[in-house]
Short mmCIF file of C-alpha atoms in Angstrom, two decimals:
data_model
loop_
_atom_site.label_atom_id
_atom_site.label_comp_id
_atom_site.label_asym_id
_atom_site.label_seq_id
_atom_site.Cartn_x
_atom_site.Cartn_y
_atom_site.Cartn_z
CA UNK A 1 13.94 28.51 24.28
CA UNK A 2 14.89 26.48 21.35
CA UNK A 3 12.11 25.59 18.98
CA UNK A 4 14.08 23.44 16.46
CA UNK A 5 12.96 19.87 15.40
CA UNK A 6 15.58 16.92 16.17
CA UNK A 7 15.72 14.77 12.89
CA UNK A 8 13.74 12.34 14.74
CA UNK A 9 10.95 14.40 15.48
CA UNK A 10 10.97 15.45 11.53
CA UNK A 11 11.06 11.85 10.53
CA UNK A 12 7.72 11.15 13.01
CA UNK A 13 6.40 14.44 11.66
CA UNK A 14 6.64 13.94 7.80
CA UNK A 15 5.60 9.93 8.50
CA UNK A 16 2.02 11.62 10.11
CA UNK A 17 1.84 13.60 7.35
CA UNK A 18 2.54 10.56 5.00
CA UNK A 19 -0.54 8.56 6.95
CA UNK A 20 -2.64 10.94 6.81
CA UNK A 21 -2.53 11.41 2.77
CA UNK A 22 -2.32 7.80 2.53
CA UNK A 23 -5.71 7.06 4.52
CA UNK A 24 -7.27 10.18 2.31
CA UNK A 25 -6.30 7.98 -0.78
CA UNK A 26 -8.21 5.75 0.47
CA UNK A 27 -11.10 7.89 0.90
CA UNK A 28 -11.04 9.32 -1.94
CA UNK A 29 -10.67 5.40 -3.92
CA UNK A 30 -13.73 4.27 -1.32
CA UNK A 31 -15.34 7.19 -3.11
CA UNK A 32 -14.85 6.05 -6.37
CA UNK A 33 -15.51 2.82 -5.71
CA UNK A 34 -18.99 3.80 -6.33
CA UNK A 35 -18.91 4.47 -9.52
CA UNK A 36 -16.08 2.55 -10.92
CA UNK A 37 -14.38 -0.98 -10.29
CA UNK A 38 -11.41 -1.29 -8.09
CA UNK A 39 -9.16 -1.84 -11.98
CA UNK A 40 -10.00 1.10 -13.09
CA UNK A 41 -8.80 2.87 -9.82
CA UNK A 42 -6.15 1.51 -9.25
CA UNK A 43 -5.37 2.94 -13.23
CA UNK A 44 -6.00 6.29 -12.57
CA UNK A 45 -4.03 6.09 -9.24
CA UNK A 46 -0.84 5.03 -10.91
CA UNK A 47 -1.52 7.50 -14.05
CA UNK A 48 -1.76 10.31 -11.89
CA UNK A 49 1.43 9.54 -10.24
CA UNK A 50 3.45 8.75 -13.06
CA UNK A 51 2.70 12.78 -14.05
CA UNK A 52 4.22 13.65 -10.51
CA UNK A 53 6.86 11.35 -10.80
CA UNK A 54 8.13 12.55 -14.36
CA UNK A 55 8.03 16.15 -13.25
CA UNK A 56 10.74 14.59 -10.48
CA UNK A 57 12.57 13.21 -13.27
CA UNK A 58 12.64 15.97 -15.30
CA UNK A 59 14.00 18.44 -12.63
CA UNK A 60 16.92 15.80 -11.63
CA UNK A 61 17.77 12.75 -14.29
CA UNK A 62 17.98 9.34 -13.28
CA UNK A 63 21.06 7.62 -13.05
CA UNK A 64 21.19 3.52 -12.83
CA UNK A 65 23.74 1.09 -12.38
CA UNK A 66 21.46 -1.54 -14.00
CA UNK A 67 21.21 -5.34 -14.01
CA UNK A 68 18.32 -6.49 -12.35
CA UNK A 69 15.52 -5.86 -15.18
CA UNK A 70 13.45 -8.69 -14.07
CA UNK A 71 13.60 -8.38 -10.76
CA UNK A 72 12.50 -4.87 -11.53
CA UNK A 73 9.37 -6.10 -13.73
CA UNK A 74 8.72 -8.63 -10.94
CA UNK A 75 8.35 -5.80 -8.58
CA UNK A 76 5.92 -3.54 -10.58
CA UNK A 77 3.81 -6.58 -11.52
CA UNK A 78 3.52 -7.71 -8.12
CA UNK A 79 2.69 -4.35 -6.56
CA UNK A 80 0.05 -3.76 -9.37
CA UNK A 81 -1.55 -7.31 -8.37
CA UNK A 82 -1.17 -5.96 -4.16
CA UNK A 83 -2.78 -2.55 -5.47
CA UNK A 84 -5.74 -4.20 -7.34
CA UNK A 85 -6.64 -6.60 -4.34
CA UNK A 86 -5.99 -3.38 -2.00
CA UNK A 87 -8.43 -1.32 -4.19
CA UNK A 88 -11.04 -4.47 -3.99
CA UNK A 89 -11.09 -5.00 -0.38
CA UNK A 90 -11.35 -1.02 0.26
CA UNK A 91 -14.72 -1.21 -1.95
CA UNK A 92 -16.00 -3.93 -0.55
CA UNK A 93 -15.33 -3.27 2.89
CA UNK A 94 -14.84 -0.51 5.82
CA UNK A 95 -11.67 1.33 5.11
CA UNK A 96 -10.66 0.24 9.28
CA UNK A 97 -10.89 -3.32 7.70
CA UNK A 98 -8.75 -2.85 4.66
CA UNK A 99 -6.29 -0.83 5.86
CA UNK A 100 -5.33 -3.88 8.57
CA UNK A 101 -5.39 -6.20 6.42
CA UNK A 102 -2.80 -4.49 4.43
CA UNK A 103 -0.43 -4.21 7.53
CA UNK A 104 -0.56 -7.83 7.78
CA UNK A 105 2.73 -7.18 5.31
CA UNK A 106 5.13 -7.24 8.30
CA UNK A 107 4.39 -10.47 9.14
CA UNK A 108 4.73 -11.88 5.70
CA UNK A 109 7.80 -9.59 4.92
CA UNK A 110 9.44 -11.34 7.93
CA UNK A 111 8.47 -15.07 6.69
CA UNK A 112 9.69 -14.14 3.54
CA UNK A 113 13.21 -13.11 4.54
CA UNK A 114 13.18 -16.04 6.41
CA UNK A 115 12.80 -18.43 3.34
CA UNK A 116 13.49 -16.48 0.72
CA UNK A 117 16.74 -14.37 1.71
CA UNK A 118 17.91 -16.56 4.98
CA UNK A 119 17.79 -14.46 7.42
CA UNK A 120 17.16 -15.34 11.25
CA UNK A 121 14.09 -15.00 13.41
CA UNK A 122 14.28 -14.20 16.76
CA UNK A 123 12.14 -15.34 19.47
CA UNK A 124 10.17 -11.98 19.76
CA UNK A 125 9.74 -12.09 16.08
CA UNK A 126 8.31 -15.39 16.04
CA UNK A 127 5.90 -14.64 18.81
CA UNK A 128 4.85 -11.75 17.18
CA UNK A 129 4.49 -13.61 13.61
CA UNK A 130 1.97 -16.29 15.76
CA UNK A 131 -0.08 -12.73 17.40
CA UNK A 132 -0.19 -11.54 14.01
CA UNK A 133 -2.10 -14.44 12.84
CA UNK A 134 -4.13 -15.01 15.76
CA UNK A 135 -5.12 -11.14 14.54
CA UNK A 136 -5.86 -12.04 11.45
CA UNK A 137 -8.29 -15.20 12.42
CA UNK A 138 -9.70 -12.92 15.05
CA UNK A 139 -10.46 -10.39 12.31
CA UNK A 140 -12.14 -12.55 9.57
CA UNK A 141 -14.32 -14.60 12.38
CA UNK A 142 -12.63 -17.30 10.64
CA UNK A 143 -15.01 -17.12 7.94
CA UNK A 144 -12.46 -17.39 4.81
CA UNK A 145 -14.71 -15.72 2.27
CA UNK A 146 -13.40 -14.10 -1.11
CA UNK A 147 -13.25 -10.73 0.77
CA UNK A 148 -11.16 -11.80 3.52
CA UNK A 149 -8.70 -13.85 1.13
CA UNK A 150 -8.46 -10.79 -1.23
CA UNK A 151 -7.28 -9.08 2.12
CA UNK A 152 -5.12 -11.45 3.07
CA UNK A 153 -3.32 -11.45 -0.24
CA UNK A 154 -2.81 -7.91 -0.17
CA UNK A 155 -0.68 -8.26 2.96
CA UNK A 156 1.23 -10.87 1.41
CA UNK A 157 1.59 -9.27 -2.41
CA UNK A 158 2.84 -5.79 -0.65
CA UNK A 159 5.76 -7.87 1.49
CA UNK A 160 6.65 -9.85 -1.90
CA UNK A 161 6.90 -6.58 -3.36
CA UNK A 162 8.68 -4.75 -0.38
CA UNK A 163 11.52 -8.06 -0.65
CA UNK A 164 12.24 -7.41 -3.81
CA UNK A 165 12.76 -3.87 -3.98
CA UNK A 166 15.44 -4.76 -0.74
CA UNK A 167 17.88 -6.30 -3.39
CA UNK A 168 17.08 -3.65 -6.15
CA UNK A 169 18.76 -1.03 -4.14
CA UNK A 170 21.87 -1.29 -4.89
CA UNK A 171 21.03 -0.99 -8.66
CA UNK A 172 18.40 1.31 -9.42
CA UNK A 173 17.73 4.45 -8.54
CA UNK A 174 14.67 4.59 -6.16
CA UNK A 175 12.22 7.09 -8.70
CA UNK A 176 13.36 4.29 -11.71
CA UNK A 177 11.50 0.99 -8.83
CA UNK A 178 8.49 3.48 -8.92
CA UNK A 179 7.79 4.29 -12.04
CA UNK A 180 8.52 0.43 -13.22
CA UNK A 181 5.47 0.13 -10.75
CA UNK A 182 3.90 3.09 -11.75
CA UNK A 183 4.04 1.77 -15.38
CA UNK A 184 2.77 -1.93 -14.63
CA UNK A 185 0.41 0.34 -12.71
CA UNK A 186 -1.11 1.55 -15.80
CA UNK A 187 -0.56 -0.58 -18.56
CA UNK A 188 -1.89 -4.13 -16.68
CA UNK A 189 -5.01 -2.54 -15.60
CA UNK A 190 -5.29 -1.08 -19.20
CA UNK A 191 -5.39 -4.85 -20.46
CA UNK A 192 -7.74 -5.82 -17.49
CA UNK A 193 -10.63 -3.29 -18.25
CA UNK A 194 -10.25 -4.33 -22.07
CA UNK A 195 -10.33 -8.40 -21.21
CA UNK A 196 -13.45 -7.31 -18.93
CA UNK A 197 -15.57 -6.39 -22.09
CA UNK A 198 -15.39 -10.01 -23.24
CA UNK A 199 -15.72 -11.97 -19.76
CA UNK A 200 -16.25 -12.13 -16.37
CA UNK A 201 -14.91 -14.66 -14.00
CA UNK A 202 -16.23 -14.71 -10.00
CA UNK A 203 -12.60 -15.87 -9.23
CA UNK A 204 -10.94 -12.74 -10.55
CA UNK A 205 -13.27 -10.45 -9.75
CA UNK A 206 -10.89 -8.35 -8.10
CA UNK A 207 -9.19 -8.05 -11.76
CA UNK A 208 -12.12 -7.89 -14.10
CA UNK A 209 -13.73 -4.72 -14.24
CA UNK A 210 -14.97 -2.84 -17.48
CA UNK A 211 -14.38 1.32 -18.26
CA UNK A 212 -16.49 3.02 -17.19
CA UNK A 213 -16.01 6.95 -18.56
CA UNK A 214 -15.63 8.87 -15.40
CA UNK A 215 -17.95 11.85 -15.19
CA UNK A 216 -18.04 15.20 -13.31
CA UNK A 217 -17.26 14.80 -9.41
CA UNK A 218 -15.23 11.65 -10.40
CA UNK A 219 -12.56 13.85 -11.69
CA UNK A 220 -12.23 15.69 -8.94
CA UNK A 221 -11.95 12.84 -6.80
CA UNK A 222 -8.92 10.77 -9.47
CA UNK A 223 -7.01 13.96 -9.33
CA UNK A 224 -6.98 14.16 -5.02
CA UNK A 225 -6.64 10.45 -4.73
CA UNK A 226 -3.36 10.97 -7.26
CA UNK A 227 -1.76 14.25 -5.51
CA UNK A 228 -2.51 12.61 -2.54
CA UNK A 229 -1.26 9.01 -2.99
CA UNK A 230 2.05 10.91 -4.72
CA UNK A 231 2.78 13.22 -1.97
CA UNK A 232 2.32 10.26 0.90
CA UNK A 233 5.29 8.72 -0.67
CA UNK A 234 7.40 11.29 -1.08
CA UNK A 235 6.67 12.42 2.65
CA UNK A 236 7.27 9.08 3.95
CA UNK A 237 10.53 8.78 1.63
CA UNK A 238 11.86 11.73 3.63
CA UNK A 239 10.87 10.10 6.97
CA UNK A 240 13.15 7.49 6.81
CA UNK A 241 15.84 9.85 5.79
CA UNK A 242 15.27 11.36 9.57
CA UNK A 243 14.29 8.88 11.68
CA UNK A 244 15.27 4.80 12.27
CA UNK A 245 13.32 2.43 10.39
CA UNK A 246 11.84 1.11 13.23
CA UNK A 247 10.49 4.38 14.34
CA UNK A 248 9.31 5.05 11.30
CA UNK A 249 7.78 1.67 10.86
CA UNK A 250 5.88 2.02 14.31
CA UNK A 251 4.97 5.51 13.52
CA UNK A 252 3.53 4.35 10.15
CA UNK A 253 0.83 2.58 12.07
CA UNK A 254 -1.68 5.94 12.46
CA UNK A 255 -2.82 5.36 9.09
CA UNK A 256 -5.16 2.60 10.74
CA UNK A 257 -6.28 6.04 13.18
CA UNK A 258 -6.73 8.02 10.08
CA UNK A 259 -8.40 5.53 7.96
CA UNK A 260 -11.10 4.81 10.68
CA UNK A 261 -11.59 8.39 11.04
CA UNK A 262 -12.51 8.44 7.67
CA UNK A 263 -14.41 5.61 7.68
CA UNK A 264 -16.65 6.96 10.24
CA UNK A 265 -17.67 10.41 8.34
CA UNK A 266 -18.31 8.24 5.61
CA UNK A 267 -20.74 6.00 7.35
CA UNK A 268 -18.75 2.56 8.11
CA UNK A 269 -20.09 0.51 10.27
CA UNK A 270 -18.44 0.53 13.65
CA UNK A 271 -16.44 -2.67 14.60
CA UNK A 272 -17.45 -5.23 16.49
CA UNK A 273 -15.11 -5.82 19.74
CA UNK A 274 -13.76 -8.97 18.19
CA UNK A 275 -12.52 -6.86 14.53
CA UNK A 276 -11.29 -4.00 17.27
CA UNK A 277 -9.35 -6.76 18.98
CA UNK A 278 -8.34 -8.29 15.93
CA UNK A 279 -7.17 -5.38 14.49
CA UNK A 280 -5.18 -4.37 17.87
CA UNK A 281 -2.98 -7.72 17.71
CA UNK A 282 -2.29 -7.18 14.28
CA UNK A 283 -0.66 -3.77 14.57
CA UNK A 284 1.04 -4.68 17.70
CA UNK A 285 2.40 -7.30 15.56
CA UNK A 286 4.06 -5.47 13.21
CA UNK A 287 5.47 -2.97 15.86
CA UNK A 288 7.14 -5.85 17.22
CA UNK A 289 8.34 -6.46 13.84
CA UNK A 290 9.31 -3.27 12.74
CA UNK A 291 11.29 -2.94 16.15
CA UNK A 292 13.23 -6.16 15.06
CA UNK A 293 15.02 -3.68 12.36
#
């Protein structure tokens, strides 16, 4: 009997794998949360990666054909911004909850092609755009609160993001886009936490948090959340080597599984049928979407 994998079982394999450390970064950063704002997580979560991602560099050198440097800046700025209001909403509420609102980014990524880049709709994308949204009121229970627009934004910051690094492709090597997020990553939240010892602001809460030295378990906790965040993307990376984006993309979807598992041990409340069914049209959504590739 043969045992061997087809590449598209490897690619569904390693993207499992890939949810499955991604939803445990966000345990570990729900963790955290309690001790620390959602700035100075998402700091150590891009410090600790920038370690792994050197090591990368150091075994195999980058090479770059170069000329997009501020589309490049753009793209770690942006992410950083998509990280911090990621990092917010995942303190503030159940990791089920956060985790959809941050695959509303299909639905924005395929607006934004639309608009930004020109490219075409079809009909099943457009209905799925319109189920997406009905999700998303059905999720919020159209109360548009600070939380929910925090979660919202997310959604939209990660497609921005995920346009831009479309067109950096064919210029930069793909460990030189991470680390120019990895290193907005560090250095804006770095300015944050200092700006947060000399005011506060309700409307930027999600960006104003002081330092707060961690201590003892903490550690433990920054170095998982790193290893674990790190290792996600270099799993999923391979994925798409193996399998069709659109596999791949639908595939990607267990980290809502994962992250509700988590959720659970860690004492979330369960969702109401409306959030379940809110959530439900929002993933179907973007595996409409992701099937459009």
């Amino acid at each position: 009997m043969n045992l061997s994998l087809s590449n598209t079982h490897r690619g569904i394999l390693l993207m499992l794998a890939a949810s499955f450390l991604f939803a445990l970064t966000m345990l570990f950063a729900k963790l955290l949360s309690d001790s620390m704002g959602s700035v100075e997580i998402t700091f150590w979560r891009n410090a600790m990666g920038l370690i792994v991602i050197a090591l990368f560099v150091l075994r195999k050198p980058i090479h770059n054909v170069g000329g997009r440097p501020f589309t490049l800046i753009f793209r770690g700025v942006i992410g950083t911004v998509a990280l911090l209001t990621f990092f917010y909403t995942i303190g503030a509420t159940t990791l089920s909850n956060a985790i959809v609102y941050a695959k509303t980014e299909p639905i924005f990524t395929a607006l934004l092609a639309l608009f930004l880049l020109g490219e075409k709709l079809k009909a099943n994308a457009v209905i799925a755009i319109f189920i997406g949204f009905a999700g998303v009121a059905m999720l919020s229970g159209l109360h548009w609160d600070y939380l929910h627009i925090m979660g919202i934004l997310t959604g939209f910051l990660s497609a921005l993001a995920y346009t831009s690094v479309r067109s950096l492709k064919a210029f930069y090597d793909e460990r030189t886009v991470v680390l120019s997020f990895m290193l907005s990553g560090v250095i804006i939240p770095l300015f944050l936490m200092i700006a947060a010892e000399y005011t506060t602001s309700d409307f930027f809460a999600f960006a104003l948090s002081p330092f707060i030295m961690p201590t003892g378990r903490d550690w433990m906790w920054i170095a998982l959340m790193g290893i674990a965040a790190a290792y996600g993307q270099i799993y999923m990376t391979r994925a798409y080597f193996y399998a069709k984006a659109g596999t791949i993309s639908t595939v990607s979807y267990s980290v809502v599984l994962f992250a509700t598992l988590f959720g659970i041990i860690l004492g979330d409340v369960l969702p109401t049928p409306m959030v379940v069914a809110g959530g439900v049209m929002i993933v179907l959504s973007g595996i409409l979407l992701s099937r459009q590739k």
